[in-house]
Short mmCIF file of C-alpha atoms and ligand atoms in Angstrom, two decimals:
data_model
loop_
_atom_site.label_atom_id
_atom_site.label_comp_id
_atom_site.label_asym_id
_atom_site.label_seq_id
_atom_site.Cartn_x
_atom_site.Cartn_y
_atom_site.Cartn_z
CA UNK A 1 -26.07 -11.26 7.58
CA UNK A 2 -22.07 -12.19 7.87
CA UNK A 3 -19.50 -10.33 6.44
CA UNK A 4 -15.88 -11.77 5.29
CA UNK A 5 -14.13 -9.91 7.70
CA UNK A 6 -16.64 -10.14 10.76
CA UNK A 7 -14.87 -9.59 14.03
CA UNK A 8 -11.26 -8.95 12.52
CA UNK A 9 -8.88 -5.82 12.91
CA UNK A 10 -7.11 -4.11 10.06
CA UNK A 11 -4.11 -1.28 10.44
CA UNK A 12 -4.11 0.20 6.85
CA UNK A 13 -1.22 2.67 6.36
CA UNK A 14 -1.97 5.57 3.59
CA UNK A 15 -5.51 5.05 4.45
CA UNK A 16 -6.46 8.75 4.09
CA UNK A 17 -6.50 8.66 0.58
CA UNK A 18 -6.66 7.07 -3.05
CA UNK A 19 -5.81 3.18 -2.46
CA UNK A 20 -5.71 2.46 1.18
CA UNK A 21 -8.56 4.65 1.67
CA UNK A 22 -11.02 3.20 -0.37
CA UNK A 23 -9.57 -0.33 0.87
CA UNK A 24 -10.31 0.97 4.40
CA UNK A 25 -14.35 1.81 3.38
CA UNK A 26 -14.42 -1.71 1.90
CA UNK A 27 -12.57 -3.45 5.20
CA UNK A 28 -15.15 -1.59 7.04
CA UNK A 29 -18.24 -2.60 4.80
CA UNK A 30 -16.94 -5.94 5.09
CA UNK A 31 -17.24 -5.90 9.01
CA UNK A 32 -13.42 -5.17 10.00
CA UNK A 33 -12.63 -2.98 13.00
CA UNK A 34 -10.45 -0.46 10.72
CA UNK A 35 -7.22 1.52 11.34
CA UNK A 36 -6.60 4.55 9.36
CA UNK A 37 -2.90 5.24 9.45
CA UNK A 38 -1.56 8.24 8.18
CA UNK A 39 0.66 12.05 8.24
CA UNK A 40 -2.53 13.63 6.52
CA UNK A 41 -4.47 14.14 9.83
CA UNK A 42 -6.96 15.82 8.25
CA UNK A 43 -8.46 13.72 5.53
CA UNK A 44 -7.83 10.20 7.67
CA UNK A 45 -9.79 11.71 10.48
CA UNK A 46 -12.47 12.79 8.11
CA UNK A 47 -12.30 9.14 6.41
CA UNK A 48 -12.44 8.03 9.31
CA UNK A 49 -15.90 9.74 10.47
CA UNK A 50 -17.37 8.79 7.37
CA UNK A 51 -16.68 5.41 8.05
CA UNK A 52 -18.09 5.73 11.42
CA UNK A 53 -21.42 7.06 9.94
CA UNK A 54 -22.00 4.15 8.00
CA UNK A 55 -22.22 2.02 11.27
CA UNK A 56 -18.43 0.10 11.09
CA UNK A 57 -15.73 1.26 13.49
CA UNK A 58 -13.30 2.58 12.38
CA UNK A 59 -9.90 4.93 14.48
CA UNK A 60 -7.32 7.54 13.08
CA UNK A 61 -3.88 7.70 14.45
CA UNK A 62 -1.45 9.47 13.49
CA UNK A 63 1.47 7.73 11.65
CA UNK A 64 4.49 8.16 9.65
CA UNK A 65 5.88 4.97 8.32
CA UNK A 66 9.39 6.49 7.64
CA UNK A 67 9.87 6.63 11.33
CA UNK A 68 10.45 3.27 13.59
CA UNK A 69 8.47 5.04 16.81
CA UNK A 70 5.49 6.63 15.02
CA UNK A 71 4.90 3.42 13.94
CA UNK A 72 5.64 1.07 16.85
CA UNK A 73 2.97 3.87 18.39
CA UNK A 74 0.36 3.16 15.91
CA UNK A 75 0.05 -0.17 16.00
CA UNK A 76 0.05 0.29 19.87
CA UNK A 77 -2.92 2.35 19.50
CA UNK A 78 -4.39 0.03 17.00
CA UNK A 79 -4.20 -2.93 19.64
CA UNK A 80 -4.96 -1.40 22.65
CA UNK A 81 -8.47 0.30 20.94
CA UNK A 82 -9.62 -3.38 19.11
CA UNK A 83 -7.76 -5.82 21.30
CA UNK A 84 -6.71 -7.74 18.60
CA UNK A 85 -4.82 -7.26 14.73
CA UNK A 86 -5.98 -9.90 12.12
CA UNK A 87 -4.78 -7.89 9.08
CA UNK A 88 -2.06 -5.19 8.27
CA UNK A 89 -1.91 -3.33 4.77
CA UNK A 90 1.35 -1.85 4.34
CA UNK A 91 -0.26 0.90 1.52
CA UNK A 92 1.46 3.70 2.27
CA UNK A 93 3.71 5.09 -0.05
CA UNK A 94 4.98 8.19 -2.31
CA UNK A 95 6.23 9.16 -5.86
CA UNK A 96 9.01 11.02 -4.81
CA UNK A 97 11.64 12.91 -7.31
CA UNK A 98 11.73 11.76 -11.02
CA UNK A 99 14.70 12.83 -12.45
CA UNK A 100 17.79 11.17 -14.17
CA UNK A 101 20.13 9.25 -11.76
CA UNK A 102 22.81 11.92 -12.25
CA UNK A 103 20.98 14.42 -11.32
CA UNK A 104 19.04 12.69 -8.48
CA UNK A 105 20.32 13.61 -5.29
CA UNK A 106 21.35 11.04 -2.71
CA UNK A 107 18.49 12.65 -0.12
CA UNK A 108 16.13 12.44 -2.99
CA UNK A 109 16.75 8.74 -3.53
CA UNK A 110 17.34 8.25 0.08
CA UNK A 111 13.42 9.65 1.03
CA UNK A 112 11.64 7.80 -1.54
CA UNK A 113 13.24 4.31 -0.38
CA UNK A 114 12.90 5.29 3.06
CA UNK A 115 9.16 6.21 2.67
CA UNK A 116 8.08 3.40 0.35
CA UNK A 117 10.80 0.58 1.44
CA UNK A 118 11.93 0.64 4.89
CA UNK A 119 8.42 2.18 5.91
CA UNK A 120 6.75 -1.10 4.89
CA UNK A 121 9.27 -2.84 6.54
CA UNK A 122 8.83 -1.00 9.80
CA UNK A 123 4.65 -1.39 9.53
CA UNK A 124 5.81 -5.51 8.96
CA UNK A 125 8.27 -5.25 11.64
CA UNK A 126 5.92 -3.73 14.41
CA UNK A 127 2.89 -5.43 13.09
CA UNK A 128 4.52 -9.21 13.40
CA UNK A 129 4.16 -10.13 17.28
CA UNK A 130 0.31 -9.34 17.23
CA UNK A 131 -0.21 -11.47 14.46
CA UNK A 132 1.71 -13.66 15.93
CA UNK A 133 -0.80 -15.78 18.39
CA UNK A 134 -3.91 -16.49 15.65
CA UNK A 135 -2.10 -15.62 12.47
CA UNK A 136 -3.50 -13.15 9.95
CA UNK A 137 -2.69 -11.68 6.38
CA UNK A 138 -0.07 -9.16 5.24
CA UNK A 139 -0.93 -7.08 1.88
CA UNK A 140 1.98 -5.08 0.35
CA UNK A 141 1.39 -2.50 -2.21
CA UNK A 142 3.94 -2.92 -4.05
CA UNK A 143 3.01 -1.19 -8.48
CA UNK A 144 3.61 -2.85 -11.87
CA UNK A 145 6.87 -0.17 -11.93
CA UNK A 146 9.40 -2.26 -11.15
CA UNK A 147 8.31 -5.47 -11.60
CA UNK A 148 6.64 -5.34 -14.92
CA UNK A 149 7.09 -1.67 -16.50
CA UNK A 150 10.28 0.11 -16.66
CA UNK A 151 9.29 3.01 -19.13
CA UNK A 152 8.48 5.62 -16.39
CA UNK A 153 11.62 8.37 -16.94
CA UNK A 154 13.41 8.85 -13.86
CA UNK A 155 11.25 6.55 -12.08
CA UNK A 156 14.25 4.65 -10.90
CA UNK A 157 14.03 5.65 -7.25
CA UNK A 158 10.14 4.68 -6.81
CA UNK A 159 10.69 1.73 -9.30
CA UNK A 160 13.30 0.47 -6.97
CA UNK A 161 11.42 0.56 -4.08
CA UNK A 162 8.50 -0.95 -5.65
CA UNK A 163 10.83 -4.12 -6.74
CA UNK A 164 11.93 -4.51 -3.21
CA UNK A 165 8.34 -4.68 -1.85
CA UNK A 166 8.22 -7.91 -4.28
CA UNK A 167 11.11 -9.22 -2.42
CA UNK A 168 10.15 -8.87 0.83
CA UNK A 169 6.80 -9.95 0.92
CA UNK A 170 7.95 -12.93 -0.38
CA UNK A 171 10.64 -13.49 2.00
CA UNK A 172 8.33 -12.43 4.55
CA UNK A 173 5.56 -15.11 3.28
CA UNK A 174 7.86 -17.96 3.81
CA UNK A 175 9.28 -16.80 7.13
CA UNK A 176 5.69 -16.12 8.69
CA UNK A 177 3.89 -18.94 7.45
CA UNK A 178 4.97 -21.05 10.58
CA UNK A 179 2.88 -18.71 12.52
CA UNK A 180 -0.16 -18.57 9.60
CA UNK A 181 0.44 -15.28 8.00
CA UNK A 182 0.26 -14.47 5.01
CA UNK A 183 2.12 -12.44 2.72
CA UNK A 184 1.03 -10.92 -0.52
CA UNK A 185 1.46 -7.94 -2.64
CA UNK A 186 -0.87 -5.83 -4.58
CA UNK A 187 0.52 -4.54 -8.43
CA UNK A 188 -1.40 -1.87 -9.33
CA UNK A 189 -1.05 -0.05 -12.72
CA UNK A 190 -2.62 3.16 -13.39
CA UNK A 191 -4.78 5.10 -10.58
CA UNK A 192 -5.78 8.49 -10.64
CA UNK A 193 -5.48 9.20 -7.01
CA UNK A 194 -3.46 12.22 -5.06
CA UNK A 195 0.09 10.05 -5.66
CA UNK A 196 0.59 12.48 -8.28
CA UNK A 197 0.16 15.67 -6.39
CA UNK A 198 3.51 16.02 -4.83
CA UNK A 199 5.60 14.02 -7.77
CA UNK A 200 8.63 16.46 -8.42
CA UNK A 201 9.59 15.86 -11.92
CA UNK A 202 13.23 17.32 -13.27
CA UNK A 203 14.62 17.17 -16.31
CA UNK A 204 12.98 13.35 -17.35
CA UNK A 205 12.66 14.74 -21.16
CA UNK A 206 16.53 14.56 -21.32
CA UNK A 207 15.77 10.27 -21.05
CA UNK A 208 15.11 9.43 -24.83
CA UNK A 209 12.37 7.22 -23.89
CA UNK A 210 9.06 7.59 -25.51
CA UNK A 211 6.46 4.53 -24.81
CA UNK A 212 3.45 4.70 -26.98
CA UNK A 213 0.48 2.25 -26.61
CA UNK A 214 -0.04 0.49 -30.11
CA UNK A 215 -3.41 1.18 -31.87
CA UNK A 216 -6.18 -0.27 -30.25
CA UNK A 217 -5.96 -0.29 -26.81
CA UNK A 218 -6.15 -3.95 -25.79
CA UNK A 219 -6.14 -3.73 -21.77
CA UNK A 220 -9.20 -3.29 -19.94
CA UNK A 221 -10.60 0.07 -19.50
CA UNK A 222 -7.52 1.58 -20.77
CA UNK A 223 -5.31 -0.08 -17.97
CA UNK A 224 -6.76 2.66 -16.03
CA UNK A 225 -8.58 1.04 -12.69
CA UNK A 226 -10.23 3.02 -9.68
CA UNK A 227 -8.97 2.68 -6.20
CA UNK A 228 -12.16 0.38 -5.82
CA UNK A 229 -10.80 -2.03 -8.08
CA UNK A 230 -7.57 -2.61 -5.91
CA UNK A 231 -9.63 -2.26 -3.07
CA UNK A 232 -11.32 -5.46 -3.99
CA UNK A 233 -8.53 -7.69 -5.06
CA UNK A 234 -6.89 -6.33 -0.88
CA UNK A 235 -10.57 -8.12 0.30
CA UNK A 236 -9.83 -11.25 -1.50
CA UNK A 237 -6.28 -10.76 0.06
CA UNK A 238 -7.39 -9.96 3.54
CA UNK A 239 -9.87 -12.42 3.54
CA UNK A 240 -10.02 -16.44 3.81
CA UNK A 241 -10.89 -17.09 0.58
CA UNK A 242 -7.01 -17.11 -0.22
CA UNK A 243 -6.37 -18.99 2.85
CA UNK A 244 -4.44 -20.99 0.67
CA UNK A 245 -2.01 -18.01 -1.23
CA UNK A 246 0.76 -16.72 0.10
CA UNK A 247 3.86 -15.04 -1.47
CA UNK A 248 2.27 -13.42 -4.09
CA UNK A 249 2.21 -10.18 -6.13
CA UNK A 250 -1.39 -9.81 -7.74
CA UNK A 251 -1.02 -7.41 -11.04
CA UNK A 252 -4.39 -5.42 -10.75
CA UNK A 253 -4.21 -2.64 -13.72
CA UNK A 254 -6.56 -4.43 -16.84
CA UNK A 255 -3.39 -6.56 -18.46
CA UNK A 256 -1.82 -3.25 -19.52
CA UNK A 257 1.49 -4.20 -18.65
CA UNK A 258 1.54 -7.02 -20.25
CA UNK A 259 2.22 -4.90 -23.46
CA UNK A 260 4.13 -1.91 -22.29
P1 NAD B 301 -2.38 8.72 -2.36
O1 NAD B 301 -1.37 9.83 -2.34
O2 NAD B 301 -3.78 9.04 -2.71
O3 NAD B 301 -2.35 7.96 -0.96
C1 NAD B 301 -1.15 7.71 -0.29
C2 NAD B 301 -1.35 7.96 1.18
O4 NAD B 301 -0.11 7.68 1.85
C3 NAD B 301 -1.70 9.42 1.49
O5 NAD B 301 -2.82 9.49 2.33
C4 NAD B 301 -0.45 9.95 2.17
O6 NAD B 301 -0.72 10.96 3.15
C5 NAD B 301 0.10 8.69 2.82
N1 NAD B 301 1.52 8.81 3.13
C6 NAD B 301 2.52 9.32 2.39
N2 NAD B 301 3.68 9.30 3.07
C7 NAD B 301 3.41 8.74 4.29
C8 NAD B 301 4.17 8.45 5.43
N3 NAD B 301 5.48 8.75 5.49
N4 NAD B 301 3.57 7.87 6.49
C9 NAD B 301 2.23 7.57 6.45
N5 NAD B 301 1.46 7.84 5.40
C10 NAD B 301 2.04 8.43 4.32
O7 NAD B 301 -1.77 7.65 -3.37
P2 NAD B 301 -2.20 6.16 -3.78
O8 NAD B 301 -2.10 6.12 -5.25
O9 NAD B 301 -3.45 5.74 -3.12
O10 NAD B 301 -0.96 5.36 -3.20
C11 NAD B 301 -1.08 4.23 -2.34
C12 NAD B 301 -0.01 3.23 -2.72
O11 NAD B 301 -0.28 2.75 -4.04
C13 NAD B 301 1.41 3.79 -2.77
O12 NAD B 301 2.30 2.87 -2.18
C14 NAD B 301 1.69 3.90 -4.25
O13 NAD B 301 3.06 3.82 -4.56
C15 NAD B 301 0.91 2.71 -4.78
N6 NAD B 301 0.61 2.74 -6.20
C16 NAD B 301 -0.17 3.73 -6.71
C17 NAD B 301 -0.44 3.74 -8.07
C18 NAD B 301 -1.28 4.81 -8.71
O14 NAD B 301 -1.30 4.92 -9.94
N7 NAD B 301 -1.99 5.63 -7.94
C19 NAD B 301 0.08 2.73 -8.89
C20 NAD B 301 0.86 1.73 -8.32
C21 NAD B 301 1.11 1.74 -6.96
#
């Protein structure tokens, strides 16, 4: 029996948890060679195992995406255990402080574009002369904050950074094409995962907004998805059934931001 991603390599970043993990169990059902990348040693080596016990293969390294040699070292890692990197999902990302811009402070705003911004960046930037030779696909997660929603109080920091994935996955997509990779990003909406956990929230109720969904719910499911359902749309992504797409962003959250 084939699978769509039979004999490729993926380096997933945030693929201990929520999103990138349960992109990473797909991958791997799908018959990748998978890369957990991640700080939370712990879970991604225990993601990891389970992986391994359902017959893919699957490696943890250690990784933190706001720093140029962790993840130079990765993707070293990466390549040197499968020989080869067909597909790189730059996942990895956190909430950061919410709080109004005057009382954000500059480290505050500084960590969450570092973490969500430059790290993709860096994972892109590393990633790029192994894809090089056959070519391969890039997927971004980039969020409907930013590009579609702006309600989120004192979201601006994470908001930003979640615009800027936009932009450079689709500058990327037009300056990698020559060498046949492919650039996309993945908008999700909702998704109860562990984002949440560490999201330091101060003083958002003094931002008079207050965003109510009208009567009648008429996204999918809420706009709530799973981390299955982005997990699929990253397979279409990874995969060569969008040989043919490049540059991007896929909204994946059941049309709810079409209305708020
Ligand atoms: P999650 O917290 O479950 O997973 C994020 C993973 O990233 C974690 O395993 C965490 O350890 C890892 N991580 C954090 N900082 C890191 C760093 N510096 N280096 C390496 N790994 C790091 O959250 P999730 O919801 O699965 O988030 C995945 C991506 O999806 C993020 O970019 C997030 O912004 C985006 N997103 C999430 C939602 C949502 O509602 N959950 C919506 C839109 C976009």
């Amino acid at each position: 029996m084939t699978h769509q991603l039979d004999g490729k390599a993926a380096f997933i970043t945030g693929g201990a948890s929520g999103i990138g993990e349960a992109t990473a169990r797909r991958f791997a059902q799908e018959g990748a060679r998978v890369v957990i990348a991640d700080v939370a040693d712990d879970l991604g080596r225990r993601v990891c195992e389970e992986i391994k016990q359902g017959g893919a293969k699957a490696l943890y390294v250690h990784c933190d995406i706001s720093t140029p040699d962790s993840v130079r070292q990765a993707l070293e890692q990466a390549v040197e255990r499968w020989g080869r990197l067909d597909i790189v999902f730059a996942n990895a990302g956190i909430a950061g402080v919410w709080a109004p811009l005057e009382d954000m402070r500059p480290d505050e705003w500084e960590k969450t574009l570092r973490t969500n911004l430059e790290g993709a960046f860096l994972t892109l930037h590393f990633a790029i002369p192994y894809l090089k030779s056959a070519g391969g696909s890039i997927i971004v997660t980039s969020s409907v904050s930013g590009n579609r929603t702006f309600g989120q109080p004192g979201a601006a920091a994470y908001s930003t950074s979640k615009a800027g994935l936009v932009a450079l996955t689709k500058m990327a997509a037009l300056e990698l094409a020559r060498y046949g990779i492919r650039v996309n990003a993945v908008c999700p909406g909702g998704v109860p995962t562990r984002i949440t956990d560490a999201l330091e929230s101060r003083n958002t109720e003094e931002i008079p907004l207050h965003v109510e969904m009208p009567e009648g719910n008429p996204a999918l499911h809420q706009g709530v998805g799973q981390p299955e359902d982005i997990a699929d749309v990253c397979l279409f992504l990874a995969s060569d059934q969008s040989r043919h797409v490049s540059g991007v962003e896929i909204y994946v959250d059941g049309g709810a931001s079409l209305l708020i």
